[in-house]
CSV table of C-alpha atoms in Angstrom, one decimal:
chain,number,residue,atom,x,y,z
A,1,MET,CA,-13.2,2.7,-21.1
A,2,VAL,CA,-16.6,4.4,-20.6
A,3,ASP,CA,-16.7,8.1,-20.0
A,4,SER,CA,-19.0,10.0,-17.6
A,5,GLU,CA,-21.6,10.8,-20.3
A,6,GLN,CA,-21.9,7.2,-21.2
A,7,LEU,CA,-22.2,6.3,-17.5
A,8,LYS,CA,-25.1,8.7,-17.2
A,9,LYS,CA,-26.9,7.0,-20.0
A,10,LEU,CA,-26.2,3.5,-18.5
A,11,SER,CA,-27.4,4.6,-15.1
A,12,THR,CA,-31.1,5.3,-14.9
A,13,THR,CA,-31.7,5.7,-11.2
A,14,LYS,CA,-31.4,9.3,-9.9
A,15,ASN,CA,-30.2,10.7,-6.6
A,16,LEU,CA,-27.7,8.0,-6.0
A,17,SER,CA,-24.6,8.5,-3.9
A,18,ARG,CA,-21.4,8.6,-6.0
A,19,ASN,CA,-20.4,5.0,-5.0
A,20,ALA,CA,-23.9,3.6,-5.7
A,21,TYR,CA,-23.9,5.5,-9.0
A,22,PHE,CA,-20.7,3.8,-10.1
A,23,ASN,CA,-21.7,0.4,-8.7
A,24,GLN,CA,-25.0,0.5,-10.7
A,25,ALA,CA,-23.2,1.6,-13.8
A,26,ILE,CA,-20.7,-1.2,-13.5
A,27,ALA,CA,-23.4,-3.8,-12.7
A,28,GLN,CA,-25.2,-2.8,-15.9
A,29,LEU,CA,-22.0,-3.0,-18.0
A,30,LEU,CA,-21.4,-6.5,-16.7
A,31,LYS,CA,-24.7,-7.6,-18.1
A,32,ARG,CA,-23.6,-6.9,-21.6
A,33,SER,CA,-22.3,-9.8,-23.7
A,34,ASP,CA,-19.5,-7.8,-25.2
A,35,VAL,CA,-18.1,-6.8,-21.8
A,36,LYS,CA,-15.5,-9.1,-20.2
A,37,TYR,CA,-15.1,-7.0,-16.9
A,38,ALA,CA,-15.7,-3.5,-15.7
A,39,ASP,CA,-13.7,-1.7,-13.1
A,40,ARG,CA,-13.8,1.9,-11.8
A,41,ASP,CA,-10.8,3.9,-12.8
A,42,PHE,CA,-9.1,5.8,-9.9
A,43,THR,CA,-6.0,7.8,-9.1
A,44,PHE,CA,-2.9,6.6,-7.3
A,45,CYS,CA,-0.6,8.8,-5.2
A,46,PRO,CA,3.1,8.4,-5.4
A,47,ILE,CA,4.7,7.1,-2.2
A,48,ARG,CA,7.2,9.9,-1.4
A,49,PRO,CA,10.1,10.1,1.1
A,50,SER,CA,9.8,12.7,3.9
A,51,ASP,CA,10.3,16.4,2.9
A,52,ILE,CA,14.0,17.2,2.5
A,53,ASN,CA,15.4,20.0,4.7
A,54,LYS,CA,16.5,22.3,1.9
A,55,LYS,CA,18.2,24.8,4.3
A,56,SER,CA,20.8,22.3,5.4
A,57,LEU,CA,22.0,21.0,2.0
A,58,LEU,CA,25.2,23.1,2.0
A,59,GLN,CA,25.9,23.6,5.7
A,60,ALA,CA,29.5,22.6,6.7
A,61,SER,CA,28.0,20.5,9.5
A,62,ASN,CA,26.3,18.3,6.9
A,63,LEU,CA,29.3,17.8,4.7
A,64,VAL,CA,29.4,14.0,4.1
A,65,LEU,CA,31.4,11.7,1.8
A,66,ILE,CA,29.5,11.6,-1.5
A,67,SER,CA,31.0,8.3,-2.7
A,68,HIS,CA,30.4,4.6,-2.9
A,69,ALA,CA,31.8,4.3,0.6
A,70,SER,CA,28.6,6.0,1.9
A,71,GLN,CA,26.3,3.3,0.3
A,72,TRP,CA,26.0,1.2,3.4
A,73,ASP,CA,23.0,-0.6,1.8
A,74,GLU,CA,25.3,-2.2,-0.8
A,75,PHE,CA,27.8,-3.8,1.6
A,76,ASN,CA,27.8,-7.0,3.7
A,77,GLY,CA,26.3,-6.0,7.0
A,78,PRO,CA,23.1,-6.4,9.1
A,79,GLY,CA,21.3,-3.9,6.8
A,80,GLY,CA,23.1,-4.4,3.5
A,81,VAL,CA,22.4,-6.5,0.4
A,82,PHE,CA,26.1,-7.7,-0.1
A,83,LEU,CA,27.0,-6.5,-3.6
A,84,GLU,CA,30.5,-6.4,-2.1
A,85,SER,CA,31.9,-6.2,1.4
A,86,SER,CA,33.6,-2.9,1.0
A,87,PRO,CA,34.3,-0.4,-1.8
A,88,GLY,CA,36.3,-2.1,-4.6
A,89,ALA,CA,36.3,-5.6,-3.0
A,90,PHE,CA,34.1,-7.2,-5.6
A,91,ASP,CA,33.6,-10.2,-3.4
A,92,GLY,CA,29.8,-10.4,-3.3
A,93,ALA,CA,27.2,-10.4,-6.1
A,94,TRP,CA,29.4,-8.2,-8.2
A,95,ALA,CA,32.1,-10.9,-8.3
A,96,ILE,CA,29.6,-12.8,-10.4
A,97,THR,CA,27.7,-10.2,-12.4
A,98,LEU,CA,27.3,-6.4,-12.8
A,99,GLY,CA,24.1,-6.9,-14.8
A,100,TYR,CA,25.5,-7.2,-18.3
A,101,ALA,CA,23.5,-9.2,-20.8
A,102,ASN,CA,22.9,-9.1,-24.6
A,103,PRO,CA,20.2,-8.1,-25.2
A,104,PRO,CA,20.3,-6.0,-22.0
A,105,VAL,CA,18.1,-6.6,-19.0
A,106,VAL,CA,15.6,-3.8,-18.9
A,107,LEU,CA,13.9,-2.5,-15.8
A,108,THR,CA,11.4,0.4,-15.4
A,109,ASN,CA,10.2,2.4,-12.4
A,110,PHE,CA,7.2,4.1,-14.0
A,111,GLU,CA,8.4,7.6,-13.0
A,112,ALA,CA,10.0,10.7,-14.6
A,113,ILE,CA,13.8,10.5,-14.6
A,114,ASN,CA,16.1,13.5,-14.9
A,115,SER,CA,19.6,13.8,-16.3
A,116,ASN,CA,22.6,12.6,-14.2
A,117,ALA,CA,26.0,11.7,-15.6
A,118,ASP,CA,26.2,8.5,-13.5
A,119,LEU,CA,22.8,7.4,-14.7
A,120,ASN,CA,22.4,8.6,-18.3
A,121,PRO,CA,24.5,5.8,-19.9
A,122,ASN,CA,22.0,3.2,-18.6
A,123,LEU,CA,18.9,5.1,-19.6
A,124,LEU,CA,17.4,3.6,-22.8
A,125,SER,CA,16.1,6.0,-25.4
A,126,PRO,CA,13.4,6.7,-26.4
A,127,GLY,CA,11.3,6.1,-23.4
A,128,TRP,CA,7.7,7.4,-23.3
A,129,SER,CA,5.7,9.9,-21.2
A,130,PHE,CA,2.1,8.9,-21.0
A,131,VAL,CA,1.6,12.3,-19.2
A,132,LYS,CA,3.0,14.5,-22.0
A,133,ASN,CA,2.4,12.0,-24.9
A,134,ASN,CA,5.9,12.3,-26.1
A,135,THR,CA,9.4,11.0,-25.4
A,136,ASP,CA,10.3,13.6,-22.8
A,137,THR,CA,10.3,11.6,-19.6
A,138,SER,CA,11.9,14.2,-17.4
A,139,ASP,CA,10.3,16.4,-14.7
A,140,PRO,CA,12.5,19.2,-13.3
A,141,LYS,CA,10.3,19.5,-10.2
A,142,GLU,CA,10.6,15.9,-9.1
A,143,ASP,CA,13.6,13.6,-8.5
A,144,HIS,CA,11.9,10.6,-6.9
A,145,GLY,CA,12.2,8.6,-10.1
A,146,THR,CA,15.8,9.7,-10.7
A,147,HIS,CA,16.7,8.4,-7.2
A,148,THR,CA,15.0,5.0,-7.6
A,149,ALA,CA,16.4,4.6,-11.1
A,150,GLY,CA,19.9,5.2,-9.7
A,151,THR,CA,19.4,2.6,-7.0
A,152,ILE,CA,18.7,0.1,-9.8
A,153,ALA,CA,21.4,1.1,-12.4
A,154,ALA,CA,23.7,4.0,-11.6
A,155,THR,CA,27.0,3.3,-13.3
A,156,GLY,CA,29.4,4.6,-10.7
A,157,SER,CA,31.7,5.5,-13.5
A,158,ILE,CA,32.1,9.2,-12.5
A,159,SER,CA,31.3,9.4,-8.7
A,160,GLY,CA,31.7,5.8,-7.8
A,161,ILE,CA,28.1,5.7,-6.7
A,162,ALA,CA,26.5,2.7,-8.3
A,163,GLY,CA,23.2,0.9,-8.4
A,164,MET,CA,22.4,-2.8,-7.9
A,165,GLY,CA,23.6,-3.5,-11.4
A,166,PRO,CA,25.9,-0.9,-13.0
A,167,LEU,CA,25.3,-2.6,-16.4
A,168,LEU,CA,21.5,-3.0,-16.1
A,169,LYS,CA,19.3,-0.7,-18.2
A,170,VAL,CA,16.4,1.4,-17.2
A,171,LEU,CA,13.6,2.3,-19.7
A,172,PRO,CA,12.1,5.7,-18.6
A,173,ILE,CA,8.3,5.5,-18.6
A,174,GLU,CA,6.3,8.4,-17.1
A,175,VAL,CA,2.9,7.1,-16.3
A,176,GLU,CA,-0.5,8.6,-15.7
A,177,ILE,CA,-1.0,7.3,-12.1
A,178,THR,CA,-4.5,6.1,-12.6
A,179,ALA,CA,-5.4,2.4,-12.6
A,180,SER,CA,-6.0,2.5,-16.4
A,181,GLY,CA,-2.8,4.5,-16.9
A,182,ILE,CA,-0.7,1.9,-15.0
A,183,GLU,CA,-2.4,-0.9,-16.8
A,184,THR,CA,-1.6,0.7,-20.2
A,185,ALA,CA,2.0,1.3,-19.1
A,186,ILE,CA,2.5,-2.3,-18.0
A,187,TYR,CA,1.4,-3.6,-21.4
A,188,TRP,CA,3.6,-1.1,-23.2
A,189,ALA,CA,6.6,-1.9,-21.0
A,190,MET,CA,6.5,-5.5,-22.0
A,191,GLY,CA,6.4,-4.7,-25.7
A,192,ARG,CA,2.6,-5.0,-26.4
A,193,THR,CA,1.0,-2.6,-28.9
A,194,VAL,CA,-0.7,0.4,-27.3
A,195,TYR,CA,-2.8,2.5,-29.7
A,196,GLY,CA,-1.3,5.9,-30.4
A,197,VAL,CA,2.1,5.2,-28.8
A,198,PRO,CA,5.3,4.2,-30.7
A,199,HIS,CA,6.3,0.6,-30.3
A,200,ASN,CA,8.6,-0.2,-27.3
A,201,ASN,CA,11.8,-1.7,-28.7
A,202,TYR,CA,13.1,-2.5,-25.2
A,203,PRO,CA,10.7,-4.9,-23.4
A,204,ALA,CA,11.2,-4.8,-19.6
A,205,LYS,CA,11.7,-7.8,-17.4
A,206,VAL,CA,11.2,-6.0,-14.1
A,207,ILE,CA,8.8,-3.2,-12.9
A,208,SER,CA,9.4,-1.3,-9.7
A,209,MET,CA,6.3,0.7,-8.5
A,210,SER,CA,5.9,3.1,-5.6
A,211,PHE,CA,2.2,4.1,-5.7
A,212,ARG,CA,-0.7,3.8,-3.4
A,213,ASN,CA,-4.5,4.2,-3.4
A,214,THR,CA,-6.1,4.5,0.1
A,215,LEU,CA,-9.7,4.3,-1.1
A,216,GLU,CA,-10.0,1.2,-3.2
A,217,VAL,CA,-10.1,-2.2,-1.6
A,218,GLY,CA,-8.6,-5.3,-3.3
A,219,CYS,CA,-7.1,-5.4,-6.8
A,220,PRO,CA,-9.2,-4.4,-9.8
A,221,VAL,CA,-9.7,-7.3,-12.2
A,222,SER,CA,-8.1,-5.3,-15.1
A,223,LEU,CA,-5.0,-4.4,-13.1
A,224,GLN,CA,-4.6,-7.9,-11.9
A,225,GLU,CA,-4.9,-9.2,-15.4
A,226,ALA,CA,-2.2,-6.7,-16.6
A,227,ILE,CA,0.1,-7.8,-13.7
A,228,ASP,CA,-0.5,-11.5,-14.5
A,229,THR,CA,0.2,-11.0,-18.2
A,230,PHE,CA,3.5,-9.3,-17.4
A,231,ILE,CA,4.5,-12.1,-15.1
A,232,ASN,CA,3.2,-15.1,-16.9
A,233,ASP,CA,3.6,-14.2,-20.6
A,234,ASN,CA,6.7,-12.1,-20.1
A,235,ASN,CA,8.4,-14.1,-17.2
A,236,GLY,CA,8.6,-10.8,-15.5
A,237,THR,CA,8.9,-9.6,-11.9
A,238,ILE,CA,7.0,-6.7,-10.2
A,239,THR,CA,8.0,-5.1,-7.0
A,240,VAL,CA,5.8,-2.6,-5.1
A,241,SER,CA,6.5,-0.5,-1.9
A,242,ALA,CA,4.6,-1.3,1.3
A,243,GLY,CA,4.1,2.4,2.2
A,244,ASN,CA,5.6,4.8,4.7
A,245,ASP,CA,2.8,5.2,7.3
A,246,ASP,CA,4.0,3.0,10.2
A,247,GLU,CA,0.9,0.9,9.9
A,248,PRO,CA,-0.2,-2.5,8.5
A,249,ALA,CA,0.2,-2.5,4.8
A,250,SER,CA,-3.5,-2.2,3.7
A,251,ASN,CA,-5.6,-4.1,1.2
A,252,ASN,CA,-5.2,-1.3,-1.4
A,253,PRO,CA,-3.7,-1.6,-4.9
A,254,PRO,CA,-1.2,-2.3,-6.1
A,255,ARG,CA,0.0,-4.0,-2.9
A,256,SER,CA,-3.3,-5.9,-2.7
A,257,CYS,CA,-2.7,-7.5,-6.0
A,258,SER,CA,-1.5,-11.1,-6.3
A,259,ASN,CA,2.0,-12.1,-7.6
A,260,VAL,CA,3.8,-8.9,-6.7
A,261,PHE,CA,6.7,-8.5,-4.1
A,262,VAL,CA,5.5,-6.1,-1.4
A,263,VAL,CA,8.6,-4.5,0.1
A,264,ALA,CA,9.1,-3.1,3.6
A,265,ALA,CA,12.1,-0.9,4.5
A,266,THR,CA,14.9,-1.6,7.0
A,267,GLN,CA,17.7,0.7,8.3
A,268,ILE,CA,21.4,0.3,8.6
A,269,ASP,CA,21.2,-2.2,11.5
A,270,GLY,CA,18.6,-4.4,9.8
A,271,TYR,CA,15.8,-3.1,12.0
A,272,ARG,CA,12.4,-2.0,10.7
A,273,ALA,CA,12.7,1.6,9.5
A,274,GLU,CA,10.4,3.6,11.9
A,275,TYR,CA,8.1,4.7,9.0
A,276,SER,CA,7.8,1.4,7.2
A,277,ASN,CA,4.5,-0.3,6.8
A,278,TYR,CA,4.4,-3.9,8.0
A,279,GLY,CA,2.1,-6.9,8.4
A,280,PRO,CA,0.9,-10.0,6.5
A,281,ARG,CA,0.8,-8.3,3.1
A,282,VAL,CA,4.6,-7.7,3.2
A,283,THR,CA,6.7,-10.2,1.3
A,284,LEU,CA,10.2,-9.2,2.3
A,285,ALA,CA,12.3,-6.2,3.2
A,286,ALA,CA,15.2,-4.2,1.7
A,287,PRO,CA,17.3,-1.2,2.8
A,288,GLY,CA,15.1,2.0,2.8
A,289,GLY,CA,17.2,4.0,5.2
A,290,GLU,CA,16.3,6.3,8.1
A,291,GLN,CA,16.7,10.0,8.4
A,292,PRO,CA,15.3,11.5,11.6
A,293,ASN,CA,16.0,15.1,10.4
A,294,GLY,CA,14.8,14.7,6.8
A,295,ASP,CA,18.2,16.0,5.5
A,296,ALA,CA,19.4,15.2,2.0
A,297,CYS,CA,23.0,14.9,3.5
A,298,GLU,CA,21.9,12.6,6.3
A,299,SER,CA,23.9,9.4,5.7
A,300,GLY,CA,21.4,7.0,7.3
A,301,GLY,CA,19.4,7.3,4.2
A,302,ILE,CA,19.9,5.6,0.8
A,303,LEU,CA,22.4,7.5,-1.4
A,304,SER,CA,21.5,7.7,-5.1
A,305,THR,CA,21.2,10.0,-8.1
A,306,VAL,CA,19.1,13.2,-8.4
A,307,SER,CA,19.2,15.9,-11.0
A,308,THR,CA,22.6,17.4,-11.9
A,309,ASN,CA,23.7,20.3,-9.6
A,310,THR,CA,21.0,19.5,-7.0
A,311,GLY,CA,20.9,17.4,-3.9
A,312,CYS,CA,23.4,17.1,-1.1
A,313,GLN,CA,26.1,19.8,-1.5
A,314,ASN,CA,24.8,20.3,-5.1
A,315,SER,CA,26.5,17.0,-6.0
A,316,GLY,CA,23.8,15.5,-8.1
A,317,PHE,CA,23.2,12.9,-5.3
A,318,SER,CA,21.0,12.7,-2.2
A,319,PHE,CA,20.2,10.5,0.7
A,320,TYR,CA,16.5,9.6,0.7
A,321,GLN,CA,14.5,7.3,3.0
A,322,GLY,CA,11.4,5.3,2.3
A,323,THR,CA,9.9,2.0,1.1
A,324,SER,CA,10.2,3.6,-2.3
A,325,MET,CA,14.0,3.4,-1.8
A,326,ALA,CA,13.8,-0.2,-0.6
A,327,THR,CA,11.7,-1.5,-3.6
A,328,PRO,CA,14.3,-0.8,-6.3
A,329,HIS,CA,16.8,-2.8,-4.4
A,330,VAL,CA,14.7,-5.9,-4.9
A,331,ALA,CA,14.0,-4.9,-8.5
A,332,GLY,CA,17.7,-4.5,-9.2
A,333,ILE,CA,18.6,-7.8,-7.7
A,334,ALA,CA,16.0,-9.5,-9.8
A,335,GLY,CA,17.7,-7.8,-12.7
A,336,LEU,CA,21.0,-9.4,-11.8
A,337,ILE,CA,19.3,-12.8,-11.8
A,338,TYR,CA,17.9,-12.2,-15.3
A,339,ALA,CA,21.3,-11.1,-16.5
A,340,LEU,CA,22.7,-14.5,-15.5
A,341,ASN,CA,19.9,-16.4,-17.1
A,342,PRO,CA,17.7,-14.4,-19.6
A,343,ASN,CA,15.4,-17.4,-20.0
A,344,ILE,CA,14.7,-18.0,-16.4
A,345,SER,CA,11.0,-18.2,-15.4
A,346,ALA,CA,9.2,-15.7,-13.2
A,347,GLN,CA,8.6,-18.5,-10.7
A,348,GLU,CA,12.3,-19.4,-10.6
A,349,VAL,CA,13.2,-15.7,-9.9
A,350,LYS,CA,10.6,-15.5,-7.2
A,351,ASN,CA,11.8,-18.6,-5.4
A,352,ILE,CA,15.5,-17.5,-5.6
A,353,LEU,CA,14.6,-14.1,-4.1
A,354,LEU,CA,12.6,-15.6,-1.3
A,355,GLU,CA,15.1,-18.3,-0.5
A,356,SER,CA,18.1,-16.0,-0.5
A,357,VAL,CA,17.0,-13.5,2.2
A,358,MET,CA,19.1,-12.8,5.3
A,359,PRO,CA,17.8,-12.5,8.8
A,360,PHE,CA,16.7,-9.2,10.2
A,361,GLY,CA,18.8,-7.3,12.8
A,362,SER,CA,18.0,-8.5,16.3
A,363,THR,CA,16.4,-6.0,18.7
A,364,ALA,CA,14.2,-6.3,21.8
A,365,ASP,CA,12.2,-3.3,20.8
A,366,PRO,CA,8.9,-4.6,19.3
A,367,GLN,CA,8.4,-1.3,17.5
A,368,ARG,CA,11.7,-1.7,15.7
A,369,SER,CA,11.8,-5.4,15.3
A,370,CYS,CA,10.9,-6.8,11.9
A,371,LYS,CA,9.7,-10.0,13.6
A,372,GLY,CA,6.4,-10.3,15.4
A,373,ILE,CA,3.7,-7.6,15.6
A,374,LYS,CA,5.4,-5.4,13.0
A,375,SER,CA,6.5,-8.1,10.6
A,376,CYS,CA,8.6,-7.0,7.6
A,377,GLY,CA,8.1,-10.3,5.8
A,378,ILE,CA,10.6,-13.2,5.7
A,379,GLY,CA,13.9,-11.4,5.7
A,380,ILE,CA,16.2,-8.8,4.0
A,381,VAL,CA,16.9,-9.4,0.3
A,382,ASN,CA,20.5,-10.5,-0.3
A,383,ALA,CA,22.1,-10.1,-3.7
A,384,ASN,CA,25.1,-12.4,-3.2
A,385,ASN,CA,22.9,-15.3,-2.0
A,386,ALA,CA,20.5,-14.7,-4.9
A,387,VAL,CA,23.1,-14.8,-7.7
A,388,GLN,CA,24.8,-17.8,-6.1
A,389,LEU,CA,21.5,-19.7,-6.2
A,390,ALA,CA,20.9,-18.5,-9.8
A,391,ILE,CA,24.2,-20.0,-11.0
A,392,SER,CA,23.9,-23.2,-8.9
A,393,GLY,CA,22.2,-25.2,-11.7
A,394,ARG,CA,19.8,-26.6,-9.1
A,395,THR,CA,16.1,-26.2,-8.7
A,396,ILE,CA,15.3,-23.7,-5.9
A,397,ILE,CA,12.0,-24.2,-4.1
A,398,ALA,CA,11.2,-21.6,-1.5
A,399,ALA,CA,8.8,-22.1,1.4
A,400,PRO,CA,5.6,-20.1,0.6
A,401,SER,CA,5.8,-16.7,2.1
A,402,PRO,CA,3.1,-15.1,4.3
A,403,THR,CA,1.8,-13.2,1.2
A,404,ASP,CA,1.6,-16.4,-0.7
A,405,LEU,CA,-0.6,-17.8,2.0
A,406,ALA,CA,-3.0,-14.9,1.6
A,407,LEU,CA,-3.3,-14.5,5.4
A,408,GLN,CA,-6.6,-12.9,6.6
A,409,SER,CA,-8.2,-12.2,9.9
A,410,SER,CA,-11.0,-14.6,9.0
A,411,TYR,CA,-11.6,-17.4,6.6
A,412,ASP,CA,-15.3,-16.7,6.2
A,413,PRO,CA,-17.6,-14.1,7.7
A,414,PHE,CA,-18.6,-16.5,10.5
A,415,ASN,CA,-15.1,-17.5,11.7
A,416,ARG,CA,-13.1,-14.5,12.7
A,417,CYS,CA,-9.6,-14.8,14.3
A,418,PRO,CA,-8.8,-13.2,17.6
A,419,LEU,CA,-6.9,-9.9,17.4
A,420,ASN,CA,-3.5,-10.1,15.7
A,421,LYS,CA,-4.0,-13.6,14.5
A,422,TYR,CA,-4.3,-14.8,10.9
A,423,VAL,CA,-5.5,-17.8,8.9
A,424,PRO,CA,-4.2,-18.8,5.4
A,425,THR,CA,-7.0,-18.5,2.9
A,426,VAL,CA,-5.2,-19.8,-0.2
A,427,GLN,CA,-6.1,-23.1,-1.8
A,428,SER,CA,-2.9,-23.8,-3.6
A,429,ILE,CA,0.4,-22.0,-4.5
A,430,ALA,CA,2.4,-22.2,-7.7
A,431,SER,CA,6.0,-23.5,-7.5
A,432,PRO,CA,8.9,-23.4,-9.9
A,433,ILE,CA,8.0,-27.0,-10.9
A,434,THR,CA,4.7,-28.3,-12.4
A,435,SER,CA,3.4,-29.4,-9.0
A,436,LYS,CA,1.7,-26.9,-6.7
A,437,TRP,CA,1.9,-26.4,-3.0
A,438,MET,CA,-1.3,-27.8,-1.5
A,439,ILE,CA,-2.7,-26.8,1.9
A,440,ASN,CA,-4.2,-29.4,4.2
A,441,LYS,CA,-7.5,-27.7,4.8
A,442,SER,CA,-8.1,-29.4,8.1
A,443,THR,CA,-4.9,-27.7,9.5
A,444,ARG,CA,-6.0,-24.1,8.8
A,445,ALA,CA,-5.7,-22.2,12.1
A,446,CYS,CA,-5.7,-18.7,13.4
A,447,GLN,CA,-2.1,-18.0,14.5
A,448,ILE,CA,0.2,-15.1,15.2
A,449,LEU,CA,2.4,-13.7,12.3
A,450,GLU,CA,5.6,-15.0,13.9
A,451,VAL,CA,4.4,-18.6,13.3
A,452,TYR,CA,4.3,-18.0,9.5
A,453,GLU,CA,7.7,-16.3,9.6
A,454,ASN,CA,9.4,-19.4,11.1
A,455,PRO,CA,8.1,-22.6,9.4
A,456,THR,CA,9.5,-26.1,9.9
A,457,LEU,CA,10.8,-27.6,6.7
A,458,GLN,CA,10.8,-31.4,6.0
A,459,VAL,CA,11.7,-33.7,3.1
A,460,ASN,CA,9.7,-37.0,3.0
A,461,GLY,CA,11.0,-38.8,-0.1
A,462,GLN,CA,9.6,-37.0,-3.1
A,463,GLN,CA,7.4,-34.8,-1.0
A,464,LEU,CA,8.3,-31.4,0.6
A,465,LYS,CA,6.5,-30.3,3.7
A,466,VAL,CA,6.3,-26.9,5.3
A,467,ILE,CA,4.7,-26.6,8.7
A,468,TYR,CA,3.6,-23.2,10.0
A,469,GLY,CA,2.6,-24.1,13.6
A,470,LYS,CA,-0.6,-26.1,13.0
A,471,THR,CA,-0.9,-25.4,9.3
A,472,VAL,CA,0.7,-27.8,6.8
A,473,LEU,CA,1.5,-27.4,3.1
A,474,THR,CA,2.9,-30.2,0.9
A,475,LEU,CA,4.5,-30.2,-2.6
A,476,GLN,CA,5.1,-33.3,-4.7
A,477,THR,CA,8.5,-33.4,-6.4
A,478,PRO,CA,8.6,-36.4,-8.7
A,479,GLY,CA,12.0,-37.1,-10.2
A,480,LEU,CA,13.8,-34.6,-7.9
A,481,THR,CA,16.1,-35.3,-5.0
A,482,CYS,CA,15.7,-32.4,-2.6
A,483,GLN,CA,17.1,-31.3,0.7
A,484,VAL,CA,16.5,-28.5,3.1
A,485,ASN,CA,18.8,-25.6,2.0
A,486,ASN,CA,18.1,-23.1,4.8
A,487,ALA,CA,15.3,-21.7,6.9
A,488,HIS,CA,13.5,-20.5,3.8
A,489,GLY,CA,13.5,-23.3,1.4
A,490,PHE,CA,14.8,-26.3,-0.4
A,491,ILE,CA,17.4,-27.1,-3.1
A,492,CYS,CA,16.9,-30.0,-5.5
């Protein structure tokens, strides 16, 4: 890293705007033979749920059942992920795994986490605070991280309120939410050496992030390198929230980075949550809840852990809403897959998650529908389908998602698409086998999002074909006998 004093020495031109000043400094740095790349550091903002109505937390009218029965997001329904069909049924994903593995499957959400008796047994110690530079990863003023950690791995042993994997483990890492801070935390999370920080004895397989930066465009080279290292060298999975602005998920990091799952939010009926971002950058959706009144006891939200003696009825639990609540559902289900097969590759996990989604709830309201102009990706993540595929012993090959296709409003500056139409810009796409998906360049076309959500799948001998309207992708599968498994992919 280069501090501001060094930048002043490197930049010789005076009276530049701030952006021009940084750009010139970066350009000069890139001329040096000892510099691999140079990126501007910048600050992220946490993606928070709506403000909670504190006055109503203890009102009798808001008394709700604080129990597993209120976790609609975990059951089998239009908006749930099917861990089980009803409390205690153990007939969904939990019939196969609760997340136990030895060594344990480790996840992290890059946020401060506070004490809660239903979460503490699954918190690994010591974690690390890059904010305080010590092992204290709590923050009494903030429960966002405690809530998302509970969605991943609350035990349910006291209250019955459980996360995606009651036997998964969470490594608390409080990060400096700058680009460089997140990059450093990614390397430390996977067990790499970070100067001045104790070695991490619990390398993570899954990272769940709920940050945004609205100023930077694209993904900085250094951040993309950290993400790719975590995924490729660690066989890891990274999930990021789409945002809560009811607008197209923008080209800002980390959701603009390649190889991450960008997660939209749905509500109890499987419709798009009214606040959720949408569009071609979204990979898939998960339950994020919906609370019109912003009430911590409003049961349309996602019920999870907060600090002891706080939250709804001072129970230590609250209902929150947000794509931040949706994202750890995907992370936790990825954790269940790793628990079943610790040696599974990142590509295999990705393809299982993509192929196992369930359809969105059906509504004629285009503002609430996850199909069409406010697309939430390919479907709602489903834990039962995912773990069934994970134990099938078969090769799972998902059709490339809209985010895999790198959809843009133009393929080059001279060929722009009409409004609300997009063209694939990718050249090839990795698969869980050695072959790559190849796009037939002559078939690139500007098309509406719905075309990319509903591909036609074909098997031609040892070649798979996915047709998105006019656009065709093929994958060679030598030595494999494959068949169409569902609307989202193949099984071989």
